[in-house]
Backbone atoms as SQL, in Angstrom:
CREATE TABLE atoms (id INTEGER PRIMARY KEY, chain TEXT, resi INTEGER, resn TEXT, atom TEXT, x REAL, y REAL, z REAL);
INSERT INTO atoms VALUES
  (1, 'A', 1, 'UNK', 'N', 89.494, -152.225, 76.245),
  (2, 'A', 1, 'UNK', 'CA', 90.638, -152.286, 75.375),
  (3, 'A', 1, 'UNK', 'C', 91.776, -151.487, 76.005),
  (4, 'A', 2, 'UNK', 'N', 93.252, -151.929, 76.230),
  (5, 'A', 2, 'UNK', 'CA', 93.968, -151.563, 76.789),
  (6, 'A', 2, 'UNK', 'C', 94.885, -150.976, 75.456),
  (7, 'A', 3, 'UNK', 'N', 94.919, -149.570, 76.395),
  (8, 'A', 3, 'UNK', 'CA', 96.014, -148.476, 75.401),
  (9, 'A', 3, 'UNK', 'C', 97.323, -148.950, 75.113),
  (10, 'A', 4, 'UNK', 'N', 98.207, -148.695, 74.458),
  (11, 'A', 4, 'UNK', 'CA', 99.655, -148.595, 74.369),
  (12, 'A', 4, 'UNK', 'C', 100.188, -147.458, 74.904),
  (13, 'A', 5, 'UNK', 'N', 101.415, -147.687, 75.205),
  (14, 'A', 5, 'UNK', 'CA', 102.196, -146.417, 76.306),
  (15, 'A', 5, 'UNK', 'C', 101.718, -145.127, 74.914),
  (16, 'A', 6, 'UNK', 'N', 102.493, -145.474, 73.673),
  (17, 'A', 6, 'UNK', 'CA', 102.080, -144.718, 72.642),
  (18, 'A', 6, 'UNK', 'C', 100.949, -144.197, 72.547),
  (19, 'A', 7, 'UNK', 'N', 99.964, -144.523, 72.483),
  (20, 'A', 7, 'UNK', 'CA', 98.268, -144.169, 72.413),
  (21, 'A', 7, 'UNK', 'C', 98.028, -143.358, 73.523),
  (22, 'A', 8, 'UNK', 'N', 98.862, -143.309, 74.910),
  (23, 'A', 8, 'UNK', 'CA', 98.460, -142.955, 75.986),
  (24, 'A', 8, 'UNK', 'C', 99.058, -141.218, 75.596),
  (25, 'A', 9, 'UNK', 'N', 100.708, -141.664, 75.196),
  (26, 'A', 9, 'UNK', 'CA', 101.228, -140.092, 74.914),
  (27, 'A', 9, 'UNK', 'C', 100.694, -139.491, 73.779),
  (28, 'A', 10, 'UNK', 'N', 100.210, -140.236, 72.900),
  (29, 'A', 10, 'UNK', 'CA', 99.584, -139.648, 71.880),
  (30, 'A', 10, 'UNK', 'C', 98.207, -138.557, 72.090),
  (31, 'A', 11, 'UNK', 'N', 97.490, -139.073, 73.087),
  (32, 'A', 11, 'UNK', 'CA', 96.630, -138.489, 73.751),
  (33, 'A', 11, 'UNK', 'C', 96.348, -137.781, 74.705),
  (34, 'A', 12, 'UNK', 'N', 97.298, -137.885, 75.347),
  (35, 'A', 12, 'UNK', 'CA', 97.890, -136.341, 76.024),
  (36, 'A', 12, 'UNK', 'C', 98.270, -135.042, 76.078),
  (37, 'A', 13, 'UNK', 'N', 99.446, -135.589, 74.361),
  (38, 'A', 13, 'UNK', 'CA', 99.792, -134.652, 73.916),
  (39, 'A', 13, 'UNK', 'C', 98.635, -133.768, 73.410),
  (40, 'A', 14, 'UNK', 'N', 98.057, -134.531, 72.576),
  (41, 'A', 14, 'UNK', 'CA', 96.661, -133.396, 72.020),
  (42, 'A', 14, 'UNK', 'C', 95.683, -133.117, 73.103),
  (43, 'A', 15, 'UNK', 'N', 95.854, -133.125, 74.295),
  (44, 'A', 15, 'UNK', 'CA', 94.942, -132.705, 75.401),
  (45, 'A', 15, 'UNK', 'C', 95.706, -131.711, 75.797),
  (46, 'A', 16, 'UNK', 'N', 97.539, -131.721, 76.028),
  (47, 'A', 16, 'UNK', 'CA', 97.577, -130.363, 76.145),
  (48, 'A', 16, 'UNK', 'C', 97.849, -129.184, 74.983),
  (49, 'A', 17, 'UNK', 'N', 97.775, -130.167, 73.837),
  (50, 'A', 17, 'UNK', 'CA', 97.445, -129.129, 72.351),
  (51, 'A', 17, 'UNK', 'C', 96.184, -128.218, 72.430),
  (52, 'A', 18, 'UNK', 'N', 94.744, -129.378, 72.710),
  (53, 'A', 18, 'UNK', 'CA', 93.593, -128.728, 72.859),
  (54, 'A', 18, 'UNK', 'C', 93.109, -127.527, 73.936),
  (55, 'A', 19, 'UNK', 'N', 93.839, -128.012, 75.198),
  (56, 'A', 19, 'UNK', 'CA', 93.572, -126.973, 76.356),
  (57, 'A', 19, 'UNK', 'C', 94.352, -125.956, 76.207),
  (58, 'A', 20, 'UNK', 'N', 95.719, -125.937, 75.419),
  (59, 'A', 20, 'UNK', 'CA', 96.863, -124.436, 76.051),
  (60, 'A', 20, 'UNK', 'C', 95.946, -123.682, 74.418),
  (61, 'A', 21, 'UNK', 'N', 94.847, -124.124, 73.326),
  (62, 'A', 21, 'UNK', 'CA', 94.328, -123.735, 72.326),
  (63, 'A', 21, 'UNK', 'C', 93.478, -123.124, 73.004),
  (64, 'A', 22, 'UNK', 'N', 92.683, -123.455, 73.645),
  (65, 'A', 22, 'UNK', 'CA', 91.658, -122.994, 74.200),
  (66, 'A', 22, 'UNK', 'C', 92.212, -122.075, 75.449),
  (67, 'A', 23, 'UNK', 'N', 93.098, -122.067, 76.197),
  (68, 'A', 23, 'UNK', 'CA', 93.459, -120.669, 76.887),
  (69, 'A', 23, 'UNK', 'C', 93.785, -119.845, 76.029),
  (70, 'A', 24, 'UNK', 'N', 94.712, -120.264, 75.013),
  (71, 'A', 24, 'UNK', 'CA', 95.136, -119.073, 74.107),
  (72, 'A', 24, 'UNK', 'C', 93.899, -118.173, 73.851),
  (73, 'A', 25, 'UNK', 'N', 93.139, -118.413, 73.490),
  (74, 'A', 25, 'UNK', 'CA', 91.678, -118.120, 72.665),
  (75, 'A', 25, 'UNK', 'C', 90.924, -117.170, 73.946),
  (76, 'A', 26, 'UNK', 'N', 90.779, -117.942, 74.774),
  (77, 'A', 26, 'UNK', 'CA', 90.215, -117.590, 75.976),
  (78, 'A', 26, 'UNK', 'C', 90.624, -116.239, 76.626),
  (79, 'A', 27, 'UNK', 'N', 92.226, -116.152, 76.763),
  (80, 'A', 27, 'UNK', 'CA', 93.057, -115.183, 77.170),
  (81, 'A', 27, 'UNK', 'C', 92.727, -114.162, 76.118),
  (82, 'A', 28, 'UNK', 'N', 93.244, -114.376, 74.971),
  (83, 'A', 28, 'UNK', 'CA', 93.692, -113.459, 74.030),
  (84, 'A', 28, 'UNK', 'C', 92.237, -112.687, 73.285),
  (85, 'A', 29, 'UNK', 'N', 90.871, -113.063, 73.355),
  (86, 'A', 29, 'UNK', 'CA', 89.797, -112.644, 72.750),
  (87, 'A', 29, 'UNK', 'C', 89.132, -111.643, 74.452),
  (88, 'A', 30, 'UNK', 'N', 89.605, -112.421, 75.734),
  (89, 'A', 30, 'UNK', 'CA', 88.716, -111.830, 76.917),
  (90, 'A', 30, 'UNK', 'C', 89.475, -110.483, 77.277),
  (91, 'A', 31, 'UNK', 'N', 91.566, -110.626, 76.748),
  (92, 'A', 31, 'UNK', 'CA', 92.158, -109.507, 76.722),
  (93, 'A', 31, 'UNK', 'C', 91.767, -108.260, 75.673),
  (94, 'A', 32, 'UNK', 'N', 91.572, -108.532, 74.426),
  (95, 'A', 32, 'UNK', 'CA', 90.558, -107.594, 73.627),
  (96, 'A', 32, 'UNK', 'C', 89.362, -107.015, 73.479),
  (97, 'A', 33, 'UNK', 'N', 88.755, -107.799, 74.620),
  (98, 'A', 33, 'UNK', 'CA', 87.057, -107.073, 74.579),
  (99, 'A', 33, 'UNK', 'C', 87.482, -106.298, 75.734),
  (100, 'A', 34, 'UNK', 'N', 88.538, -106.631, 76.467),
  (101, 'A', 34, 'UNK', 'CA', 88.469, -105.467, 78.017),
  (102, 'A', 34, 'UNK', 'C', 89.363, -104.562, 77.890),
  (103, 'A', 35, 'UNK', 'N', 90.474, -104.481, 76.944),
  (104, 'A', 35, 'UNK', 'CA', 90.958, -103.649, 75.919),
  (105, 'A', 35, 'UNK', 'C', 90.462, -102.446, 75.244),
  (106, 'A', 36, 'UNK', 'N', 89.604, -102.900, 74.075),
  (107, 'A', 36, 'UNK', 'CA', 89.009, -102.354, 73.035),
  (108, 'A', 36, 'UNK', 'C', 88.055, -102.019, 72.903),
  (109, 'A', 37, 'UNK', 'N', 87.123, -103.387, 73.594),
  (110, 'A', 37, 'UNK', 'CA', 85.685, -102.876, 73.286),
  (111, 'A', 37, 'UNK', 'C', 84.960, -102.420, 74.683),
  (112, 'A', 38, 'UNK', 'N', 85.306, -103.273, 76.002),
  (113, 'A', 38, 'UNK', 'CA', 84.429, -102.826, 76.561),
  (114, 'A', 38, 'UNK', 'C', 85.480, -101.765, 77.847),
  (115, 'A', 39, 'UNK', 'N', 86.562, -101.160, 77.224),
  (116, 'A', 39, 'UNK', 'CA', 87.187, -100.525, 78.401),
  (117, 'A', 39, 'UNK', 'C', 86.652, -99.563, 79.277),
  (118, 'A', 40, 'UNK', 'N', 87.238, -100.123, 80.458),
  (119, 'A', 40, 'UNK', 'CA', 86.168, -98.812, 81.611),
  (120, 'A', 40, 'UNK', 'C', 84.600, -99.007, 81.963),
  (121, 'A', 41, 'UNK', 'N', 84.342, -100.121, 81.279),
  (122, 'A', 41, 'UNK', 'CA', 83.256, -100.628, 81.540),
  (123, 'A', 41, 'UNK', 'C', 82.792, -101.997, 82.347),
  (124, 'A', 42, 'UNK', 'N', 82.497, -101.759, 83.893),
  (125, 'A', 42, 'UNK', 'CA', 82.477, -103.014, 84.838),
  (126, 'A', 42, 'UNK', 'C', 81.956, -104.014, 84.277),
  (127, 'A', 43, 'UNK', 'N', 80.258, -104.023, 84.043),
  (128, 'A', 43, 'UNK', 'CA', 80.037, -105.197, 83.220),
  (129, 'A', 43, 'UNK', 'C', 80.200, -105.776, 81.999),
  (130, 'A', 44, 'UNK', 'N', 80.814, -105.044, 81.225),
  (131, 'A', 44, 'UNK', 'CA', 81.889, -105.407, 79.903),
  (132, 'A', 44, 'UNK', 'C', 82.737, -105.974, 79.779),
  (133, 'A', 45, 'UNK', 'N', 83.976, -105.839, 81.174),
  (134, 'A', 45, 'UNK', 'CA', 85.039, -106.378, 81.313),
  (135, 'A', 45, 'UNK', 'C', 84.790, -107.362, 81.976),
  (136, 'A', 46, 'UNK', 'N', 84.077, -107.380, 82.897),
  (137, 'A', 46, 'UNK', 'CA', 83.786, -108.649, 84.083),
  (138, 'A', 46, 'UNK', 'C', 82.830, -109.887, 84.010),
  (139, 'A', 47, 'UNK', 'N', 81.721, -109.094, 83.035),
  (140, 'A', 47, 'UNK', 'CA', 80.659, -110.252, 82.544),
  (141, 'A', 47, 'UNK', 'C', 80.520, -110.535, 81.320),
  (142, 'A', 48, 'UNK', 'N', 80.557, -109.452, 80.648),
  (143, 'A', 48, 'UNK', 'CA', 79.983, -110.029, 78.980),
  (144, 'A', 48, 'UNK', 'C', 81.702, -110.224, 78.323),
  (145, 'A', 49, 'UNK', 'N', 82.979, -110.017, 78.540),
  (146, 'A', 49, 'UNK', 'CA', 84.056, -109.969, 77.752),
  (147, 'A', 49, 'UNK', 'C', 84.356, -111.899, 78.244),
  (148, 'A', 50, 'UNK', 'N', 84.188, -111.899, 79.711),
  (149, 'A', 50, 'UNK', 'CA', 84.492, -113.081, 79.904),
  (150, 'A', 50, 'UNK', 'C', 83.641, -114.276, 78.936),
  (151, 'A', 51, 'UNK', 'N', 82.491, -113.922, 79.208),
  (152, 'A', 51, 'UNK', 'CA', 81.547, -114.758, 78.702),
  (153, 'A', 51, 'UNK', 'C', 81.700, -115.197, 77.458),
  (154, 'A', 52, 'UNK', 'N', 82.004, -113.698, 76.482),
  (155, 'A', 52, 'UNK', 'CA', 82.477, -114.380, 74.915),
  (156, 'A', 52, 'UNK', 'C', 83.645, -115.002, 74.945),
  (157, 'A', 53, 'UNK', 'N', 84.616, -114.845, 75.634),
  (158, 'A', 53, 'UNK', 'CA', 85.883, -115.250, 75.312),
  (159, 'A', 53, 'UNK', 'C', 86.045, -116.995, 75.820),
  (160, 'A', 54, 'UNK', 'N', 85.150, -117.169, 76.967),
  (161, 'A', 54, 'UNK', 'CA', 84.948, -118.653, 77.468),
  (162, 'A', 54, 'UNK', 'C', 84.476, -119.583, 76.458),
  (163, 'A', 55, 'UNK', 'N', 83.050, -118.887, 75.508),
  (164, 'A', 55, 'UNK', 'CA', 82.365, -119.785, 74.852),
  (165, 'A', 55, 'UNK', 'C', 83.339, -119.823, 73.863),
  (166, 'A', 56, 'UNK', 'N', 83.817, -119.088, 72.999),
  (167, 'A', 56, 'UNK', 'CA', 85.103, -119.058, 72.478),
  (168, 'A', 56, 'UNK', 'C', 86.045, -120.349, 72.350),
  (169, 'A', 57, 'UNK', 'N', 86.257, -120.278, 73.243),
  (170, 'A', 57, 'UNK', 'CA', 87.600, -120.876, 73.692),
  (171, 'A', 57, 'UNK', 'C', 86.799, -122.610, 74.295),
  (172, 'A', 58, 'UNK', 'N', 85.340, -122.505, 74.275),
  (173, 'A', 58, 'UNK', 'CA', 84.809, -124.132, 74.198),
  (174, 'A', 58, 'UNK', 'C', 84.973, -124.035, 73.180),
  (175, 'A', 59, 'UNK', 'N', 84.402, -123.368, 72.607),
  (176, 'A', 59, 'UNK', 'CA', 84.371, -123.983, 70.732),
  (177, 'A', 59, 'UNK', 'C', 85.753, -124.231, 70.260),
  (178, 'A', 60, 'UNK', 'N', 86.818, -123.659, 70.439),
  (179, 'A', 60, 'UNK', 'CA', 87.771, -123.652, 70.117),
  (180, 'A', 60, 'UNK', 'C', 88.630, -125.745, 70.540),
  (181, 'A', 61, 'UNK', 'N', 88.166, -125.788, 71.676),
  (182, 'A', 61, 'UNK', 'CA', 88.396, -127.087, 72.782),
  (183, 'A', 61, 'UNK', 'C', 88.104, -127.871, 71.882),
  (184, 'A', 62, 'UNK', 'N', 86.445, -127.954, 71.601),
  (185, 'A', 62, 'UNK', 'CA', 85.454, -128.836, 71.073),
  (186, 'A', 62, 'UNK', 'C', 85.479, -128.942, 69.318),
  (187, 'A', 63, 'UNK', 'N', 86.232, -128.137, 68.836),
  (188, 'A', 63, 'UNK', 'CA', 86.478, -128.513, 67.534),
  (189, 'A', 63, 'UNK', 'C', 87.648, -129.135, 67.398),
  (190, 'A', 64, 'UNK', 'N', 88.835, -128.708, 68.182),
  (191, 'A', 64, 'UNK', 'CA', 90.062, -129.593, 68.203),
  (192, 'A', 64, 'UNK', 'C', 89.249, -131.003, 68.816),
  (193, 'A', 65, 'UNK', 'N', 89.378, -131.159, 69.687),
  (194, 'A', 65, 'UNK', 'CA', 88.864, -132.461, 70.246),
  (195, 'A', 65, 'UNK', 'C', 87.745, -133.682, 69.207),
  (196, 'A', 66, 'UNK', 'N', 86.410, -132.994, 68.994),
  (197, 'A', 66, 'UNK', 'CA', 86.278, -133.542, 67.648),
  (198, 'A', 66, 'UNK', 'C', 86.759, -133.958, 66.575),
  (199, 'A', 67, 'UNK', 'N', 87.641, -133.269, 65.983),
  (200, 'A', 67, 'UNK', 'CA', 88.373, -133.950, 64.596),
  (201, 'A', 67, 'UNK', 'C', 89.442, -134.670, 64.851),
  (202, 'A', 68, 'UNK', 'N', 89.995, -134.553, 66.361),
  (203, 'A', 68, 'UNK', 'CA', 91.259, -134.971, 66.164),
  (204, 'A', 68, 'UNK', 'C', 91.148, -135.991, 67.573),
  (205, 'A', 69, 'UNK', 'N', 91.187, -135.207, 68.727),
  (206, 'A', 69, 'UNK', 'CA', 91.314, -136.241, 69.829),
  (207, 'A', 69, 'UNK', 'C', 90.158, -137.413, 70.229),
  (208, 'A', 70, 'UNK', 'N', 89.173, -136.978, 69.461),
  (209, 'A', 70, 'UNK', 'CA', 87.494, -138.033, 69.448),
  (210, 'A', 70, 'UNK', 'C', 87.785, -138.675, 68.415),
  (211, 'A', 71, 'UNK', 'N', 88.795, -138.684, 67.167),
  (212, 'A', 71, 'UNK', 'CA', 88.399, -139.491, 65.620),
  (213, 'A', 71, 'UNK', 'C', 87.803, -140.896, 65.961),
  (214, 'A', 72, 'UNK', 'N', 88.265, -141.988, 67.027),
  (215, 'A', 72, 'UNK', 'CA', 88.059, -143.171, 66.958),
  (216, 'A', 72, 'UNK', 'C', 86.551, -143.301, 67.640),
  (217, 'A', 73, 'UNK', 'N', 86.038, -142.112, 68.451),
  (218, 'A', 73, 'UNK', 'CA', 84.974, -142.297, 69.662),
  (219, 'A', 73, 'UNK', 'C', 83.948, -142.002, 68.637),
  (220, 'A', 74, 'UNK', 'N', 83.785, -140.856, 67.603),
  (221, 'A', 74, 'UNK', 'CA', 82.400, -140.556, 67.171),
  (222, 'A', 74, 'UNK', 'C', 82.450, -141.964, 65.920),
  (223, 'A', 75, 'UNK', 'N', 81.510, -142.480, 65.800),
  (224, 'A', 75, 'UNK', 'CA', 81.463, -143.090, 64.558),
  (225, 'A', 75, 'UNK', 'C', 80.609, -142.417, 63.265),
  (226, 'A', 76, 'UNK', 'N', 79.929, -141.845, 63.354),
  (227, 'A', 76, 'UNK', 'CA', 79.373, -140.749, 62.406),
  (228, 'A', 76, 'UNK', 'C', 79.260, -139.388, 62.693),
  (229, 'A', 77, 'UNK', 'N', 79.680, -138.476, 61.651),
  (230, 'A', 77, 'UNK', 'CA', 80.026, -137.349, 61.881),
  (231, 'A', 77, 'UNK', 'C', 79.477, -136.371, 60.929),
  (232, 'A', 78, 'UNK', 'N', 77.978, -135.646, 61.162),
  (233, 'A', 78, 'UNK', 'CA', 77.480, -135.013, 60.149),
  (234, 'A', 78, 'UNK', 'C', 77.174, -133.708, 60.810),
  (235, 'A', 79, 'UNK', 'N', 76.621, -132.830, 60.474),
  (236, 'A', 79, 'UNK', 'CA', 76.166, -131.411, 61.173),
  (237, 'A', 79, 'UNK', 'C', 75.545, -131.974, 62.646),
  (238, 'A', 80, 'UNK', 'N', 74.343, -132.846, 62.179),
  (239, 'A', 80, 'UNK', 'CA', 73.756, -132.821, 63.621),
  (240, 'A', 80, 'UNK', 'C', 74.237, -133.487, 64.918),
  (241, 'A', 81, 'UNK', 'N', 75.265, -134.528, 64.433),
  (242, 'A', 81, 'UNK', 'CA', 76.136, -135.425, 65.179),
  (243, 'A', 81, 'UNK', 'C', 76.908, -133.766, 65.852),
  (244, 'A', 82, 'UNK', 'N', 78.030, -133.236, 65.069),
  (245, 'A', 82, 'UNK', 'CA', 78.471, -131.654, 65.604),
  (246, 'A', 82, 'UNK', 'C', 77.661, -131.329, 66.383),
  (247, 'A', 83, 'UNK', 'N', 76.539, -130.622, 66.199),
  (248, 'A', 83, 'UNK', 'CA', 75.816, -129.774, 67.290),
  (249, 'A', 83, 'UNK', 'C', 75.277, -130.589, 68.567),
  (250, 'A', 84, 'UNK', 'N', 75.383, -132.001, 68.514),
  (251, 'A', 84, 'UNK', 'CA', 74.678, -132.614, 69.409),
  (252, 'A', 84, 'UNK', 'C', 75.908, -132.684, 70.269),
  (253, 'A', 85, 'UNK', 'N', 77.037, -133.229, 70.298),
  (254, 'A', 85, 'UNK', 'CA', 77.949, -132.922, 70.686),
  (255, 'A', 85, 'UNK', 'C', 78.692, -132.132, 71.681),
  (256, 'A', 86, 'UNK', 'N', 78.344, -130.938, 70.432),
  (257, 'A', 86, 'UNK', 'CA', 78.970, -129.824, 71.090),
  (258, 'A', 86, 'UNK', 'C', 77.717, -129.062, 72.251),
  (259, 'A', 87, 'UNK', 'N', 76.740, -129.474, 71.830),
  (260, 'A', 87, 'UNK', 'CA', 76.065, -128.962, 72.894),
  (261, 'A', 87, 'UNK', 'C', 75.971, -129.663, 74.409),
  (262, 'A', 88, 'UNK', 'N', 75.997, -131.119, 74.497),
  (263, 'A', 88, 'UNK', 'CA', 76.334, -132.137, 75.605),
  (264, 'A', 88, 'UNK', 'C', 78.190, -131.582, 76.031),
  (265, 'A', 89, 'UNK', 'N', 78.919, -130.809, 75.073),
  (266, 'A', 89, 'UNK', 'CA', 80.679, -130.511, 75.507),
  (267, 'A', 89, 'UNK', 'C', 80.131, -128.935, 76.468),
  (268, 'A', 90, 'UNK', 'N', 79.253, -128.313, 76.018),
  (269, 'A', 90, 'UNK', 'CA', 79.128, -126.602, 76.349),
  (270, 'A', 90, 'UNK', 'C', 78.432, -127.120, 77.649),
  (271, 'A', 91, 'UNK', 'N', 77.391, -127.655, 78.106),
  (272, 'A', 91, 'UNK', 'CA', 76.934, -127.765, 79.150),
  (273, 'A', 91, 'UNK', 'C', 77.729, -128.389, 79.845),
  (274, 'A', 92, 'UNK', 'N', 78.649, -129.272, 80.033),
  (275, 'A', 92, 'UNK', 'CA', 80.068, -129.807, 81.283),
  (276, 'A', 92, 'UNK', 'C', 80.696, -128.781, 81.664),
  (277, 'A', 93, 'UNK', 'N', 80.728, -127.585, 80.348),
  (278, 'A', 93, 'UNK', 'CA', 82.021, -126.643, 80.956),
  (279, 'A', 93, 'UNK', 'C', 81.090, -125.287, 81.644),
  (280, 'A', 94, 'UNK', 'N', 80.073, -125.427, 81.566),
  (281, 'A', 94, 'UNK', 'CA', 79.157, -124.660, 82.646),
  (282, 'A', 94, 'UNK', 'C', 80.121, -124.174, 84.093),
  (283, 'A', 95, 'UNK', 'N', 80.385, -125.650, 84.548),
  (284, 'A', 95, 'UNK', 'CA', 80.781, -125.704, 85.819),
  (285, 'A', 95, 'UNK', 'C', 82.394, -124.412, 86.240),
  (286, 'A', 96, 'UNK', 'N', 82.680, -124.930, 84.956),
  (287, 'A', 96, 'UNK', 'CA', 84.595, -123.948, 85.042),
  (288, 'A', 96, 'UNK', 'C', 84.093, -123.024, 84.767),
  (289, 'A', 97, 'UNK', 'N', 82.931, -122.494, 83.816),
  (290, 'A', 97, 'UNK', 'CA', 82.919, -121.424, 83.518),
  (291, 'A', 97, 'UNK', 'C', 82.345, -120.271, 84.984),
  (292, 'A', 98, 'UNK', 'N', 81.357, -121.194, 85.542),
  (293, 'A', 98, 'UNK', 'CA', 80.739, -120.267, 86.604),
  (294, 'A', 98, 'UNK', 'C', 82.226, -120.131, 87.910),
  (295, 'A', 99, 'UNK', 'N', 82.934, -121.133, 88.089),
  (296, 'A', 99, 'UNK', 'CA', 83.989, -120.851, 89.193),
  (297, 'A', 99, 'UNK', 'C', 85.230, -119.858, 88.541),
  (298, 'A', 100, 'UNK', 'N', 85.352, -119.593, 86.958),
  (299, 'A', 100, 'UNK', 'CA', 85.594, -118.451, 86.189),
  (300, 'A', 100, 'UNK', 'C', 85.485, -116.999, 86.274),
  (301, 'A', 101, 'UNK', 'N', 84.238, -117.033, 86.670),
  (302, 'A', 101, 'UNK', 'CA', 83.175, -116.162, 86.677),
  (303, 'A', 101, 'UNK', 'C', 83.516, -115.178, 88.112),
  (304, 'A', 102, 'UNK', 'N', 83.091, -116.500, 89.264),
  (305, 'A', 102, 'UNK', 'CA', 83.290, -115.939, 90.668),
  (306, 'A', 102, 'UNK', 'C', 84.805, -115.237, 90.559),
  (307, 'A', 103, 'UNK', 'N', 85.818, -116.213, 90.351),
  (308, 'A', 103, 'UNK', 'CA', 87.427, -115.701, 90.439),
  (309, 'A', 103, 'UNK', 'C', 87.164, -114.423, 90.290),
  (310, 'A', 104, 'UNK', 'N', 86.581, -113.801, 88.849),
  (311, 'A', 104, 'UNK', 'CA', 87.231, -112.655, 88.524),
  (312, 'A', 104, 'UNK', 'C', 87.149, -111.700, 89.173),
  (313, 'A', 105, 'UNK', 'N', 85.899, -111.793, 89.928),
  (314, 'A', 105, 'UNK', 'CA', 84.889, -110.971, 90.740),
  (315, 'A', 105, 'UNK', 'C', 86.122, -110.040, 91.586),
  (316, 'A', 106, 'UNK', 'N', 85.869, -109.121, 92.067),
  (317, 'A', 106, 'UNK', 'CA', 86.768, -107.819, 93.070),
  (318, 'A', 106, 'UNK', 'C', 85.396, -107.807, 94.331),
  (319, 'A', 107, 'UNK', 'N', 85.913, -109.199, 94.915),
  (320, 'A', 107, 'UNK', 'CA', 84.673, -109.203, 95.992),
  (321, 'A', 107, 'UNK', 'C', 85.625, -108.032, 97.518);
């Protein structure tokens, strides 16, 4: 089925709604744990602040994207449809998350 120019910007737009959501989230929760909670602390700031703030910021991706940029793709939508989902969305972003990971590193 071929898009309309419309359908095409329509879907863009909420791709860069969903992604600059999910940096926001990403940035702004990984800037507070290395802040607040884990300051001065190497593996606080470098491993575990990143880590929450990534999964974060999937969930954040994967709930916009679900209700809004998937409406026509899921055809049923109940808890387990959600978790099945989102768990097939968390394992793709494995990949960004581990080249995430390396970046931050002070090799």
């Amino acid at each position: 089925m071929k898009q309309s120019a419309k359908e095409i910007a329509r879907n863009f737009a909420l791709f860069v709604v969903t992604s600059s959501a999910g940096t926001v989230v990403d940035l702004g929760v990984h800037w507070l744990l290395s802040n607040y909670v884990f300051k001065g602390n190497y593996w606080g700031s470098f491993w575990i602040a990143p880590t929450i703030s990534f999964e974060l910021a999937a969930m954040a991706n994967f709930i916009i994207a679900y209700y809004f940029l998937w409406k026509d793709r899921i055809t049923y939508r109940g808890t387990r449809s959600f978790w099945r989902h989102f768990a097939a969305y968390n394992v793709t972003t494995l990949g960004a998350y581990a080249i995430k990971l390396v970046a931050m590193q002070d090799l």
